[in-house]
Short mmCIF file of C-alpha atoms and ligand atoms in Angstrom, two decimals:
data_model
loop_
_atom_site.label_atom_id
_atom_site.label_comp_id
_atom_site.label_asym_id
_atom_site.label_seq_id
_atom_site.Cartn_x
_atom_site.Cartn_y
_atom_site.Cartn_z
CA MET A 1 -29.74 15.83 -14.14
CA PHE A 2 -26.61 15.51 -12.90
CA LYS A 3 -25.58 15.99 -9.71
CA ILE A 4 -22.90 17.82 -7.85
CA ALA A 5 -21.68 18.71 -4.20
CA VAL A 6 -19.03 21.58 -4.78
CA LEU A 7 -16.50 21.62 -1.42
CA ALA A 8 -14.37 25.25 -1.42
CA SER A 9 -12.51 26.88 1.44
CA GLY A 10 -11.55 30.67 -0.15
CA GLY A 11 -11.87 32.54 -3.09
CA GLY A 12 -13.94 29.92 -5.25
CA SER A 13 -13.16 31.18 -8.55
CA ASN A 14 -12.86 27.18 -9.92
CA LEU A 15 -16.77 26.94 -7.77
CA GLN A 16 -17.24 29.83 -10.67
CA SER A 17 -16.18 28.38 -13.67
CA ILE A 18 -18.69 25.81 -12.82
CA PHE A 19 -21.16 28.45 -12.64
CA ASP A 20 -20.39 29.76 -16.10
CA SER A 21 -19.71 26.78 -18.00
CA ILE A 22 -23.61 24.83 -16.80
CA ASP A 23 -24.33 29.63 -17.94
CA ASN A 24 -23.03 29.44 -21.43
CA GLY A 25 -24.13 25.99 -21.82
CA ASN A 26 -20.70 23.42 -22.09
CA LEU A 27 -21.64 21.87 -18.58
CA ASN A 28 -24.77 20.01 -18.12
CA CYS A 29 -25.63 19.63 -14.88
CA SER A 30 -26.95 21.18 -11.20
CA VAL A 31 -24.63 22.21 -8.30
CA GLU A 32 -27.05 20.53 -5.67
CA MET A 33 -24.77 22.48 -2.85
CA VAL A 34 -21.71 24.48 -1.86
CA ILE A 35 -19.92 23.32 1.17
CA GLY A 36 -17.34 25.57 2.67
CA SER A 37 -14.82 24.18 5.52
CA LYS A 38 -15.80 27.84 7.18
CA GLU A 39 -17.54 30.47 7.23
CA GLY A 40 -16.80 34.07 5.26
CA ILE A 41 -15.58 32.71 2.01
CA PHE A 42 -16.40 34.03 -0.77
CA ALA A 43 -17.21 30.63 -2.41
CA LEU A 44 -20.30 30.46 -0.20
CA ASP A 45 -21.63 34.62 -1.43
CA ARG A 46 -20.95 33.00 -4.88
CA ALA A 47 -23.61 29.58 -4.15
CA LYS A 48 -25.68 31.75 -2.63
CA THR A 49 -25.68 34.77 -5.40
CA LYS A 50 -26.31 31.39 -7.39
CA GLU A 51 -29.52 30.79 -4.82
CA VAL A 52 -27.61 27.54 -4.68
CA GLU A 53 -27.85 25.37 -0.72
CA THR A 54 -24.80 26.32 1.31
CA HIS A 55 -23.42 24.75 4.25
CA VAL A 56 -20.16 25.41 6.70
CA VAL A 57 -18.35 22.25 8.03
CA SER A 58 -15.39 23.21 9.61
CA ARG A 59 -12.82 20.94 11.30
CA LYS A 60 -12.92 23.08 13.71
CA GLU A 61 -16.78 22.38 14.94
CA TYR A 62 -16.79 18.53 13.76
CA GLY A 63 -13.59 17.80 14.05
CA ASN A 64 -12.67 14.02 12.79
CA LYS A 65 -16.45 13.94 12.59
CA THR A 66 -15.83 16.28 9.40
CA SER A 67 -15.91 13.93 6.06
CA ASP A 68 -18.49 12.25 8.16
CA LYS A 69 -20.65 14.77 8.67
CA ILE A 70 -19.64 15.96 4.44
CA LEU A 71 -20.99 12.34 3.98
CA GLU A 72 -24.26 13.10 5.55
CA LEU A 73 -25.06 15.58 3.38
CA THR A 74 -24.19 14.38 -0.02
CA LYS A 75 -25.03 10.50 0.38
CA GLY A 76 -28.09 9.93 -2.15
CA LYS A 77 -28.63 13.54 -3.43
CA VAL A 78 -25.57 14.39 -5.73
CA ASP A 79 -23.52 11.75 -8.72
CA LEU A 80 -20.12 13.70 -7.70
CA ILE A 81 -18.79 15.69 -5.35
CA VAL A 82 -15.71 18.42 -6.82
CA LEU A 83 -12.75 19.68 -4.31
CA ALA A 84 -12.84 22.98 -6.20
CA GLY A 85 -10.07 24.57 -3.93
CA TYR A 86 -10.91 22.61 -0.61
CA LEU A 87 -8.23 22.36 1.17
CA SER A 88 -9.01 20.09 4.13
CA ILE A 89 -8.93 16.19 4.17
CA LEU A 90 -11.41 14.04 3.47
CA GLU A 91 -11.57 10.29 4.73
CA GLY A 92 -13.46 7.35 5.92
CA ASP A 93 -16.21 5.92 5.09
CA ILE A 94 -16.81 9.11 2.27
CA LEU A 95 -14.20 7.55 0.27
CA LYS A 96 -15.78 4.44 0.21
CA GLU A 97 -19.65 5.43 -0.49
CA PHE A 98 -17.80 7.80 -3.01
CA LYS A 99 -15.11 5.69 -4.51
CA ASN A 100 -14.07 7.22 -7.79
CA LYS A 101 -16.54 9.80 -7.74
CA ILE A 102 -14.53 12.69 -5.74
CA ILE A 103 -11.94 14.78 -7.59
CA ASN A 104 -10.18 17.45 -6.89
CA ILE A 105 -8.35 19.81 -8.64
CA HIS A 106 -4.44 20.71 -7.72
CA PRO A 107 -2.29 23.38 -8.64
CA SER A 108 0.39 21.44 -9.78
CA LEU A 109 0.92 18.39 -12.38
CA ILE A 110 0.70 15.36 -9.92
CA PRO A 111 2.93 13.76 -8.43
CA ALA A 112 5.96 16.92 -8.18
CA PHE A 113 4.50 19.16 -5.74
CA CYS A 114 2.13 18.16 -3.77
CA GLY A 115 0.94 15.81 -0.47
CA ASP A 116 1.23 17.32 2.64
CA LYS A 117 1.44 20.81 3.22
CA MET A 118 1.40 21.20 -0.71
CA TYR A 119 -1.51 23.91 -1.47
CA GLY A 120 -2.58 27.04 -2.63
CA MET A 121 0.11 29.56 -2.51
CA ASN A 122 2.77 27.06 -1.38
CA VAL A 123 2.95 25.24 -4.29
CA HIS A 124 3.48 27.83 -6.31
CA ASN A 125 6.21 29.11 -3.76
CA ALA A 126 7.73 25.83 -4.01
CA VAL A 127 7.57 25.65 -7.72
CA ILE A 128 9.78 28.88 -7.78
CA LYS A 129 12.43 28.13 -5.44
CA SER A 130 13.04 24.51 -7.60
CA GLY A 131 13.77 25.83 -11.12
CA VAL A 132 11.13 23.70 -12.93
CA LYS A 133 10.58 25.21 -16.50
CA PHE A 134 7.29 24.01 -16.44
CA THR A 135 4.08 24.02 -13.71
CA GLY A 136 0.53 23.37 -14.41
CA CYS A 137 -2.35 21.84 -12.66
CA SER A 138 -4.44 18.07 -12.37
CA VAL A 139 -7.46 16.79 -11.85
CA HIS A 140 -7.49 13.39 -10.04
CA PHE A 141 -9.66 11.16 -8.38
CA VAL A 142 -9.58 11.28 -4.71
CA ASN A 143 -8.41 8.53 -2.39
CA GLU A 144 -7.04 7.94 1.02
CA GLU A 145 -3.87 8.73 -0.17
CA VAL A 146 -3.28 13.21 -0.33
CA ASP A 147 -3.69 13.72 -4.30
CA GLY A 148 -2.57 10.20 -4.64
CA GLY A 149 -5.58 9.00 -7.16
CA ALA A 150 -5.49 8.80 -10.39
CA ILE A 151 -4.69 11.74 -12.79
CA ILE A 152 -7.89 12.25 -15.17
CA LEU A 153 -6.84 15.55 -16.96
CA GLN A 154 -3.69 17.89 -16.40
CA GLU A 155 -2.62 20.55 -17.85
CA VAL A 156 0.81 22.39 -18.19
CA VAL A 157 2.18 25.89 -18.72
CA PRO A 158 5.69 27.40 -19.00
CA VAL A 159 7.74 28.83 -15.78
CA ASN A 160 9.18 32.13 -16.61
CA PHE A 161 12.67 32.93 -14.96
CA GLU A 162 10.78 36.92 -14.16
CA ASP A 163 7.97 35.33 -12.27
CA ASN A 164 7.19 34.86 -9.08
CA ALA A 165 4.59 32.89 -7.43
CA GLU A 166 1.89 34.86 -8.38
CA ASP A 167 2.50 35.53 -11.83
CA VAL A 168 2.68 31.19 -11.63
CA GLN A 169 -0.62 31.16 -9.80
CA LYS A 170 -2.38 33.25 -12.19
CA ARG A 171 -1.01 31.78 -15.19
CA VAL A 172 -2.06 28.03 -13.51
CA LEU A 173 -5.71 29.23 -12.16
CA ALA A 174 -6.96 30.41 -15.72
CA GLU A 175 -6.17 26.42 -16.86
CA GLU A 176 -7.78 25.37 -13.76
CA HIS A 177 -10.80 27.16 -14.56
CA LYS A 178 -10.89 25.04 -18.16
CA LEU A 179 -9.83 21.73 -16.93
CA LEU A 180 -12.02 21.22 -14.02
CA PRO A 181 -15.08 22.30 -15.66
CA LYS A 182 -13.46 19.56 -18.67
CA ALA A 183 -13.49 16.64 -16.06
CA ILE A 184 -16.66 16.99 -14.45
CA GLU A 185 -18.00 17.33 -18.68
CA LEU A 186 -16.32 13.47 -19.28
CA LEU A 187 -17.47 12.00 -16.33
CA ILE A 188 -21.14 12.91 -16.77
CA ASN A 189 -20.71 11.53 -20.36
CA ASP A 190 -18.93 8.27 -18.62
CA LYS A 191 -16.02 8.60 -21.30
CA ILE A 192 -13.48 7.53 -18.05
CA GLN A 193 -12.67 4.66 -17.08
CA VAL A 194 -10.01 4.13 -14.31
CA VAL A 195 -7.73 0.78 -14.83
CA ASP A 196 -5.78 0.50 -11.47
CA LYS A 197 -3.67 3.55 -11.07
CA ARG A 198 -4.60 5.20 -14.46
CA VAL A 199 -7.21 6.67 -16.37
CA ASN A 200 -8.23 6.29 -19.71
CA ILE A 201 -10.06 8.42 -21.76
CA VAL A 202 -13.28 6.59 -24.15
CA LYS A 203 -12.68 8.15 -27.30
C1 GAR B 1 -6.94 26.64 -6.72
O1 GAR B 1 -5.55 26.64 -7.36
C2 GAR B 1 -6.58 24.87 -6.72
O2 GAR B 1 -6.44 24.12 -7.28
C3 GAR B 1 -6.06 25.64 -4.63
O3 GAR B 1 -6.61 25.50 -4.39
C4 GAR B 1 -7.38 27.48 -5.45
C5 GAR B 1 -8.41 27.70 -5.16
O4 GAR B 1 -8.42 28.52 -5.96
N1 GAR B 1 -6.25 23.77 -4.14
C6 GAR B 1 -4.99 22.69 -3.54
O5 GAR B 1 -3.89 23.40 -3.67
C7 GAR B 1 -6.19 21.70 -3.48
N2 GAR B 1 -5.04 20.81 -2.64
P1 GAR B 1 -10.39 28.83 -5.51
O6 GAR B 1 -10.89 29.27 -4.66
O7 GAR B 1 -10.17 30.48 -6.41
O8 GAR B 1 -10.77 28.25 -6.49
#
């Protein structure tokens, strides 16, 4: 069975979409552990409800050893690390050990509205301010560059004049919940080739 670790920092609705996809037979993997970036986040409660192992690896406690601690927990235990609303940055050896085996969901059409400080509502506020007519979400591999790894899948949603950032967030999240399980399924079935910075999805 293909094994994944999920990292989260907040509500965990993307984590829930993984659990739901497994439960309804659309995703053939097991969530071995959920690692939270702080105590008290709802993502950890969702994991406990599913009787999945949980850990908290906070910057406050581990400082610049945070990624190493996550590597220690995951090395040899999982095939893929999924960042599902994980708002910290991974660095160091974990990126080498799990090369092309860490994916992230980002709530915009990368390379727009991404990079340093562009996460969560900051993204949707910037989208509204910019006047773009479309935004969306992206699943991409994680490398040394923030939101800079090869893009696996993207989905587009419209931005209407009447929308506020919360409206956009809701519309984008609905697509995230489909896109992330889809990307994981492609990886499970070995359907993804990375050529330089581009992903080819094998038919
Ligand atoms: C999601 O919109 C996700 O794309 C975003 O945080 C939210 C988490 O929601 N991630 C980032 O901004 C990463 N740069 P969730 O906790 O309900 O899954």
